[in-house]
Amino acid sequence: MHDGLLEVQFDGLVGPSHNYAGLSPGNLASDRHRGVVSRPRAAALQGLQKMRLVHGLGVPQAVLPPHERPLLSALHRWGFRGDDAQILADAWGHDGHLVRVASSASAMWTANAATVAPSCDAADGRVHLVVANLLTMPHRALEPEATLRVLRAIFRDPAHFAVHDPLPGGYLMTDEGAANHTRLFGSGGAVHLFAWGRRGSTADVDGPRTHVARQTELASRAIARLLRVDAARALFPRQHPAGIDVGGFHTDVLAVGTGSVLLLHEQAFVAHEALVAELGKLVGPEFSAILARESELPASEAVECYPFNSQLLQLPDGSMTLIAPAESRESGACRRYFERVTGSGGPVRSVHYVDLRQSMQNGGGPACLRLRVPLTATERASLNARVLVDAPLLDRLETWVSRHYRERIEPEDLRDPALHRESMAALDELTGILNLGSVYEFQRTGG
Ligand code: SUG
């Protein structure tokens, strides 16, 4: 590690409009929970509880704010006119779907916010972040504008940070951020895995048959160039089409890696044996891959319980731990896999189970809720806002959630203009707490 390089976990705060709208085909949990009553307050508190646990383990923890939702400016750009109540009423009356798309709190899954490389891996010695365009899912495609503003507000110092625009190029360049990226590190140096599900340039006859592949190879290669990582140390494995078809819509649903450890399901990548052999050469002799076979842990069960969507964290004593969803404790096959991981004599020694049921019901586990940003001590000190959490900030955020968030949201509540007003009041106060400046559209236009 260089100059105190530590991986900071930037978790997305769950937004006040958290709901289940069934917006993500191919994400089975999202589909299954369409129309279920959501609990935004519980959801946000569950997320904060996870941050408290990680912070308590001595791992640097930071927070990213929710986005403005419903995004009335999107409804305006779709031609709805009048005051806020009128816009919502018309859009709801015409086709409620557009209100649902504009109301998703999906920015909470910050693993999809950007792809990141640390300064020690980049040719110009700066931290690079490429904001994901998220073009495959319409509700998520509304995120990049605000993500760019937020990340530019936090990573503001150009001497240390470069925050890149989302990739242009539409369907050729669909990109889902760090959910498809893994950085490994060992005595051989750093290696970056940029996974993808379809080529982009040519029609794929060998891609998934049922579900959409969200990331293209063209996008992954563009990101590797923008991050300025050594081309000899960047690998571009393909997500296994069978894994996508069973519900592994992002790589992080079937694999997770940190340092010299990679946990993966055999349906995470095509040609996984060759990939693991290549990684062994590049990362160094300490590299260990712990593979789950379909016979021991079916991919469908991994999609259900999300063991690979655990956070794999390096602790201050050099050992590693897993922050796993409680659902994976309920499955015998997942538990036995974890026993194999923690009993292998390798660095992973323990598992902490967390209750993230509200997010899990939309297909977002512990690893989806965080963006990993490895930063040196100097870079951590250069962050522009108060986003690194400590116990008092967590207390303050809990109070803030309890004061502003609704206990429940029913599908029909999304048409309620009061939900928008309450959210704006909450977010306005939050930018003060985090010392973020005016990052929201409503703060800039006074609207
Ligand atoms: O993009 N769910 C998100 C879940 C993202 C998970 N992230 C990672 N695997 N890194 C998605 O599918 C569901 C929203 C809804 O249906 O209301 C949603 O967007």
JSON list of N, CA and C and ligand atoms in Angstrom, two decimals, residues 19-25 27 30-31 34 104 106 109 111-112 134 137 139-140 143 176 178-179 214 249-253 306 309 359 362-365 367-369, ligand 1:
[
{"chain": "A", "resi": 19, "resn": "ASN", "atom": "N", "xyz": [-38.90, 2.92, -2.97]},
{"chain": "A", "resi": 19, "resn": "ASN", "atom": "CA", "xyz": [-40.14, 2.19, -3.24]},
{"chain": "A", "resi": 19, "resn": "ASN", "atom": "C", "xyz": [-39.86, 1.02, -4.18]},
{"chain": "A", "resi": 20, "resn": "TYR", "atom": "N", "xyz": [-40.87, 0.20, -4.35]},
{"chain": "A", "resi": 20, "resn": "TYR", "atom": "CA", "xyz": [-40.73, -1.00, -5.18]},
{"chain": "A", "resi": 20, "resn": "TYR", "atom": "C", "xyz": [-41.60, -0.87, -6.43]},
{"chain": "A", "resi": 21, "resn": "ALA", "atom": "N", "xyz": [-40.97, -0.50, -7.55]},
{"chain": "A", "resi": 21, "resn": "ALA", "atom": "CA", "xyz": [-41.76, -0.25, -8.76]},
{"chain": "A", "resi": 21, "resn": "ALA", "atom": "C", "xyz": [-41.52, -1.30, -9.85]},
{"chain": "A", "resi": 22, "resn": "GLY", "atom": "N", "xyz": [-40.68, -2.28, -9.56]},
{"chain": "A", "resi": 22, "resn": "GLY", "atom": "CA", "xyz": [-40.44, -3.33, -10.56]},
{"chain": "A", "resi": 22, "resn": "GLY", "atom": "C", "xyz": [-39.83, -2.79, -11.84]},
{"chain": "A", "resi": 23, "resn": "LEU", "atom": "N", "xyz": [-38.85, -1.92, -11.68]},
{"chain": "A", "resi": 23, "resn": "LEU", "atom": "CA", "xyz": [-38.31, -1.18, -12.84]},
{"chain": "A", "resi": 23, "resn": "LEU", "atom": "C", "xyz": [-37.15, -1.87, -13.55]},
{"chain": "A", "resi": 24, "resn": "SER", "atom": "N", "xyz": [-36.63, -2.96, -12.98]},
{"chain": "A", "resi": 24, "resn": "SER", "atom": "CA", "xyz": [-35.39, -3.53, -13.52]},
{"chain": "A", "resi": 24, "resn": "SER", "atom": "C", "xyz": [-35.57, -4.96, -14.01]},
{"chain": "A", "resi": 25, "resn": "PRO", "atom": "N", "xyz": [-36.03, -5.14, -15.25]},
{"chain": "A", "resi": 25, "resn": "PRO", "atom": "CA", "xyz": [-36.13, -6.50, -15.77]},
{"chain": "A", "resi": 25, "resn": "PRO", "atom": "C", "xyz": [-34.76, -7.19, -15.75]},
{"chain": "A", "resi": 27, "resn": "ASN", "atom": "N", "xyz": [-33.46, -8.24, -13.04]},
{"chain": "A", "resi": 27, "resn": "ASN", "atom": "CA", "xyz": [-33.16, -8.20, -11.60]},
{"chain": "A", "resi": 27, "resn": "ASN", "atom": "C", "xyz": [-34.39, -8.83, -10.94]},
{"chain": "A", "resi": 30, "resn": "SER", "atom": "N", "xyz": [-36.28, -7.18, -7.93]},
{"chain": "A", "resi": 30, "resn": "SER", "atom": "CA", "xyz": [-37.04, -5.97, -8.30]},
{"chain": "A", "resi": 30, "resn": "SER", "atom": "C", "xyz": [-38.39, -6.38, -8.91]},
{"chain": "A", "resi": 31, "resn": "ASP", "atom": "N", "xyz": [-38.35, -7.37, -9.76]},
{"chain": "A", "resi": 31, "resn": "ASP", "atom": "CA", "xyz": [-39.56, -7.84, -10.43]},
{"chain": "A", "resi": 31, "resn": "ASP", "atom": "C", "xyz": [-40.54, -8.43, -9.41]},
{"chain": "A", "resi": 34, "resn": "ARG", "atom": "N", "xyz": [-42.44, -5.82, -7.07]},
{"chain": "A", "resi": 34, "resn": "ARG", "atom": "CA", "xyz": [-43.20, -4.72, -7.67]},
{"chain": "A", "resi": 34, "resn": "ARG", "atom": "C", "xyz": [-44.51, -4.49, -6.91]},
{"chain": "A", "resi": 104, "resn": "SER", "atom": "N", "xyz": [-37.65, 6.77, -8.51]},
{"chain": "A", "resi": 104, "resn": "SER", "atom": "CA", "xyz": [-36.85, 5.70, -7.91]},
{"chain": "A", "resi": 104, "resn": "SER", "atom": "C", "xyz": [-35.70, 6.26, -7.08]},
{"chain": "A", "resi": 106, "resn": "SER", "atom": "N", "xyz": [-33.00, 4.76, -6.72]},
{"chain": "A", "resi": 106, "resn": "SER", "atom": "CA", "xyz": [-31.94, 3.82, -7.12]},
{"chain": "A", "resi": 106, "resn": "SER", "atom": "C", "xyz": [-30.52, 4.36, -6.98]},
{"chain": "A", "resi": 109, "resn": "TRP", "atom": "N", "xyz": [-27.64, 2.72, -4.78]},
{"chain": "A", "resi": 109, "resn": "TRP", "atom": "CA", "xyz": [-26.70, 1.64, -5.10]},
{"chain": "A", "resi": 109, "resn": "TRP", "atom": "C", "xyz": [-25.47, 2.24, -5.77]},
{"chain": "A", "resi": 111, "resn": "ALA", "atom": "N", "xyz": [-22.46, 1.41, -6.00]},
{"chain": "A", "resi": 111, "resn": "ALA", "atom": "CA", "xyz": [-21.53, 0.59, -6.79]},
{"chain": "A", "resi": 111, "resn": "ALA", "atom": "C", "xyz": [-21.74, 0.87, -8.28]},
{"chain": "A", "resi": 112, "resn": "ASN", "atom": "N", "xyz": [-22.91, 1.43, -8.61]},
{"chain": "A", "resi": 112, "resn": "ASN", "atom": "CA", "xyz": [-23.20, 1.76, -10.00]},
{"chain": "A", "resi": 112, "resn": "ASN", "atom": "C", "xyz": [-22.97, 3.24, -10.33]},
{"chain": "A", "resi": 134, "resn": "LEU", "atom": "N", "xyz": [-25.32, 4.37, -17.06]},
{"chain": "A", "resi": 134, "resn": "LEU", "atom": "CA", "xyz": [-26.50, 3.60, -16.61]},
{"chain": "A", "resi": 134, "resn": "LEU", "atom": "C", "xyz": [-27.64, 3.60, -17.64]},
{"chain": "A", "resi": 137, "resn": "MET", "atom": "N", "xyz": [-31.22, 0.91, -18.02]},
{"chain": "A", "resi": 137, "resn": "MET", "atom": "CA", "xyz": [-32.50, 1.01, -17.30]},
{"chain": "A", "resi": 137, "resn": "MET", "atom": "C", "xyz": [-32.92, 2.48, -17.24]},
{"chain": "A", "resi": 139, "resn": "HIS", "atom": "N", "xyz": [-34.86, 4.33, -15.44]},
{"chain": "A", "resi": 139, "resn": "HIS", "atom": "CA", "xyz": [-34.85, 5.06, -14.15]},
{"chain": "A", "resi": 139, "resn": "HIS", "atom": "C", "xyz": [-33.43, 5.33, -13.70]},
{"chain": "A", "resi": 140, "resn": "ARG", "atom": "N", "xyz": [-32.51, 4.44, -14.04]},
{"chain": "A", "resi": 140, "resn": "ARG", "atom": "CA", "xyz": [-31.14, 4.63, -13.62]},
{"chain": "A", "resi": 140, "resn": "ARG", "atom": "C", "xyz": [-30.40, 5.62, -14.53]},
{"chain": "A", "resi": 143, "resn": "GLU", "atom": "N", "xyz": [-29.72, 9.12, -13.32]},
{"chain": "A", "resi": 143, "resn": "GLU", "atom": "CA", "xyz": [-28.79, 9.39, -12.23]},
{"chain": "A", "resi": 143, "resn": "GLU", "atom": "C", "xyz": [-27.50, 10.16, -12.61]},
{"chain": "A", "resi": 176, "resn": "GLU", "atom": "N", "xyz": [-22.31, 0.27, -16.30]},
{"chain": "A", "resi": 176, "resn": "GLU", "atom": "CA", "xyz": [-22.96, 0.17, -14.97]},
{"chain": "A", "resi": 176, "resn": "GLU", "atom": "C", "xyz": [-21.98, 0.43, -13.83]},
{"chain": "A", "resi": 178, "resn": "ALA", "atom": "N", "xyz": [-18.82, 0.51, -11.15]},
{"chain": "A", "resi": 178, "resn": "ALA", "atom": "CA", "xyz": [-17.92, -0.41, -10.44]},
{"chain": "A", "resi": 178, "resn": "ALA", "atom": "C", "xyz": [-18.54, -1.77, -10.16]},
{"chain": "A", "resi": 179, "resn": "ALA", "atom": "N", "xyz": [-19.85, -1.92, -10.37]},
{"chain": "A", "resi": 179, "resn": "ALA", "atom": "CA", "xyz": [-20.48, -3.23, -10.16]},
{"chain": "A", "resi": 179, "resn": "ALA", "atom": "C", "xyz": [-19.87, -4.29, -11.08]},
{"chain": "A", "resi": 214, "resn": "ARG", "atom": "N", "xyz": [-26.12, -5.62, -19.38]},
{"chain": "A", "resi": 214, "resn": "ARG", "atom": "CA", "xyz": [-26.14, -4.16, -19.22]},
{"chain": "A", "resi": 214, "resn": "ARG", "atom": "C", "xyz": [-24.83, -3.46, -19.60]},
{"chain": "A", "resi": 249, "resn": "PHE", "atom": "N", "xyz": [-27.36, -9.92, -12.89]},
{"chain": "A", "resi": 249, "resn": "PHE", "atom": "CA", "xyz": [-27.34, -8.81, -13.85]},
{"chain": "A", "resi": 249, "resn": "PHE", "atom": "C", "xyz": [-26.06, -7.98, -13.77]},
{"chain": "A", "resi": 250, "resn": "HIS", "atom": "N", "xyz": [-25.42, -7.94, -12.60]},
{"chain": "A", "resi": 250, "resn": "HIS", "atom": "CA", "xyz": [-24.11, -7.29, -12.47]},
{"chain": "A", "resi": 250, "resn": "HIS", "atom": "C", "xyz": [-23.10, -8.34, -12.02]},
{"chain": "A", "resi": 251, "resn": "THR", "atom": "N", "xyz": [-21.83, -8.11, -12.34]},
{"chain": "A", "resi": 251, "resn": "THR", "atom": "CA", "xyz": [-20.77, -9.04, -11.93]},
{"chain": "A", "resi": 251, "resn": "THR", "atom": "C", "xyz": [-20.79, -9.24, -10.42]},
{"chain": "A", "resi": 252, "resn": "ASP", "atom": "N", "xyz": [-21.08, -8.15, -9.67]},
{"chain": "A", "resi": 252, "resn": "ASP", "atom": "CA", "xyz": [-20.98, -8.26, -8.21]},
{"chain": "A", "resi": 252, "resn": "ASP", "atom": "C", "xyz": [-22.11, -9.08, -7.58]},
{"chain": "A", "resi": 253, "resn": "VAL", "atom": "N", "xyz": [-22.99, -9.62, -8.42]},
{"chain": "A", "resi": 253, "resn": "VAL", "atom": "CA", "xyz": [-23.99, -10.56, -7.89]},
{"chain": "A", "resi": 253, "resn": "VAL", "atom": "C", "xyz": [-23.37, -11.97, -7.77]},
{"chain": "A", "resi": 306, "resn": "TYR", "atom": "N", "xyz": [-27.49, -13.66, -2.27]},
{"chain": "A", "resi": 306, "resn": "TYR", "atom": "CA", "xyz": [-26.44, -12.66, -2.45]},
{"chain": "A", "resi": 306, "resn": "TYR", "atom": "C", "xyz": [-25.15, -12.85, -1.64]},
{"chain": "A", "resi": 309, "resn": "ASN", "atom": "N", "xyz": [-22.47, -10.79, -3.07]},
{"chain": "A", "resi": 309, "resn": "ASN", "atom": "CA", "xyz": [-22.66, -9.34, -2.97]},
{"chain": "A", "resi": 309, "resn": "ASN", "atom": "C", "xyz": [-22.26, -8.85, -1.58]},
{"chain": "A", "resi": 359, "resn": "SER", "atom": "N", "xyz": [-33.41, -2.90, 0.97]},
{"chain": "A", "resi": 359, "resn": "SER", "atom": "CA", "xyz": [-32.64, -2.75, -0.26]},
{"chain": "A", "resi": 359, "resn": "SER", "atom": "C", "xyz": [-32.56, -4.07, -1.03]},
{"chain": "A", "resi": 362, "resn": "ASN", "atom": "N", "xyz": [-35.03, -4.99, -3.61]},
{"chain": "A", "resi": 362, "resn": "ASN", "atom": "CA", "xyz": [-34.89, -4.39, -4.94]},
{"chain": "A", "resi": 362, "resn": "ASN", "atom": "C", "xyz": [-33.61, -4.89, -5.62]},
{"chain": "A", "resi": 363, "resn": "GLY", "atom": "N", "xyz": [-33.01, -5.95, -5.07]},
{"chain": "A", "resi": 363, "resn": "GLY", "atom": "CA", "xyz": [-31.82, -6.53, -5.69]},
{"chain": "A", "resi": 363, "resn": "GLY", "atom": "C", "xyz": [-30.53, -5.84, -5.31]},
{"chain": "A", "resi": 364, "resn": "GLY", "atom": "N", "xyz": [-30.52, -5.11, -4.19]},
{"chain": "A", "resi": 364, "resn": "GLY", "atom": "CA", "xyz": [-29.32, -4.37, -3.78]},
{"chain": "A", "resi": 364, "resn": "GLY", "atom": "C", "xyz": [-28.78, -4.84, -2.44]},
{"chain": "A", "resi": 365, "resn": "GLY", "atom": "N", "xyz": [-27.69, -5.60, -2.45]},
{"chain": "A", "resi": 365, "resn": "GLY", "atom": "CA", "xyz": [-27.08, -6.09, -1.22]},
{"chain": "A", "resi": 365, "resn": "GLY", "atom": "C", "xyz": [-26.00, -5.15, -0.70]},
{"chain": "A", "resi": 367, "resn": "ALA", "atom": "N", "xyz": [-22.79, -4.97, -1.09]},
{"chain": "A", "resi": 367, "resn": "ALA", "atom": "CA", "xyz": [-21.78, -4.46, -2.03]},
{"chain": "A", "resi": 367, "resn": "ALA", "atom": "C", "xyz": [-22.37, -3.48, -3.04]},
{"chain": "A", "resi": 368, "resn": "CYS", "atom": "N", "xyz": [-23.69, -3.60, -3.30]},
{"chain": "A", "resi": 368, "resn": "CYS", "atom": "CA", "xyz": [-24.32, -2.65, -4.23]},
{"chain": "A", "resi": 368, "resn": "CYS", "atom": "C", "xyz": [-24.39, -1.27, -3.61]},
{"chain": "A", "resi": 369, "resn": "LEU", "atom": "N", "xyz": [-24.48, -1.24, -2.28]},
{"chain": "A", "resi": 369, "resn": "LEU", "atom": "CA", "xyz": [-24.71, 0.04, -1.59]},
{"chain": "A", "resi": 369, "resn": "LEU", "atom": "C", "xyz": [-23.45, 0.86, -1.40]},
{"chain": "B", "resi": 1, "resn": "SUG", "atom": "O1", "xyz": [-30.06, -1.50, -11.04]},
{"chain": "B", "resi": 1, "resn": "SUG", "atom": "N1", "xyz": [-32.51, -2.11, -8.60]},
{"chain": "B", "resi": 1, "resn": "SUG", "atom": "C1", "xyz": [-31.11, -1.90, -8.94]},
{"chain": "B", "resi": 1, "resn": "SUG", "atom": "C2", "xyz": [-30.21, -2.74, -8.07]},
{"chain": "B", "resi": 1, "resn": "SUG", "atom": "C3", "xyz": [-28.76, -2.41, -8.25]},
{"chain": "B", "resi": 1, "resn": "SUG", "atom": "C4", "xyz": [-27.85, -3.40, -7.65]},
{"chain": "B", "resi": 1, "resn": "SUG", "atom": "N2", "xyz": [-26.50, -2.97, -7.79]},
{"chain": "B", "resi": 1, "resn": "SUG", "atom": "C5", "xyz": [-25.44, -3.80, -7.89]},
{"chain": "B", "resi": 1, "resn": "SUG", "atom": "N3", "xyz": [-25.60, -5.07, -8.15]},
{"chain": "B", "resi": 1, "resn": "SUG", "atom": "N4", "xyz": [-24.27, -3.29, -7.84]},
{"chain": "B", "resi": 1, "resn": "SUG", "atom": "C6", "xyz": [-30.87, -2.20, -10.42]},
{"chain": "B", "resi": 1, "resn": "SUG", "atom": "O2", "xyz": [-31.47, -3.15, -10.93]},
{"chain": "B", "resi": 1, "resn": "SUG", "atom": "C7", "xyz": [-34.89, -1.65, -8.70]},
{"chain": "B", "resi": 1, "resn": "SUG", "atom": "C8", "xyz": [-35.80, -0.44, -8.61]},
{"chain": "B", "resi": 1, "resn": "SUG", "atom": "C9", "xyz": [-37.24, -0.81, -8.63]},
{"chain": "B", "resi": 1, "resn": "SUG", "atom": "O3", "xyz": [-37.62, -1.81, -9.25]},
{"chain": "B", "resi": 1, "resn": "SUG", "atom": "O4", "xyz": [-38.07, -0.06, -8.00]},
{"chain": "B", "resi": 1, "resn": "SUG", "atom": "C10", "xyz": [-33.45, -1.29, -9.05]},
{"chain": "B", "resi": 1, "resn": "SUG", "atom": "O5", "xyz": [-33.21, -0.31, -9.72]}
]
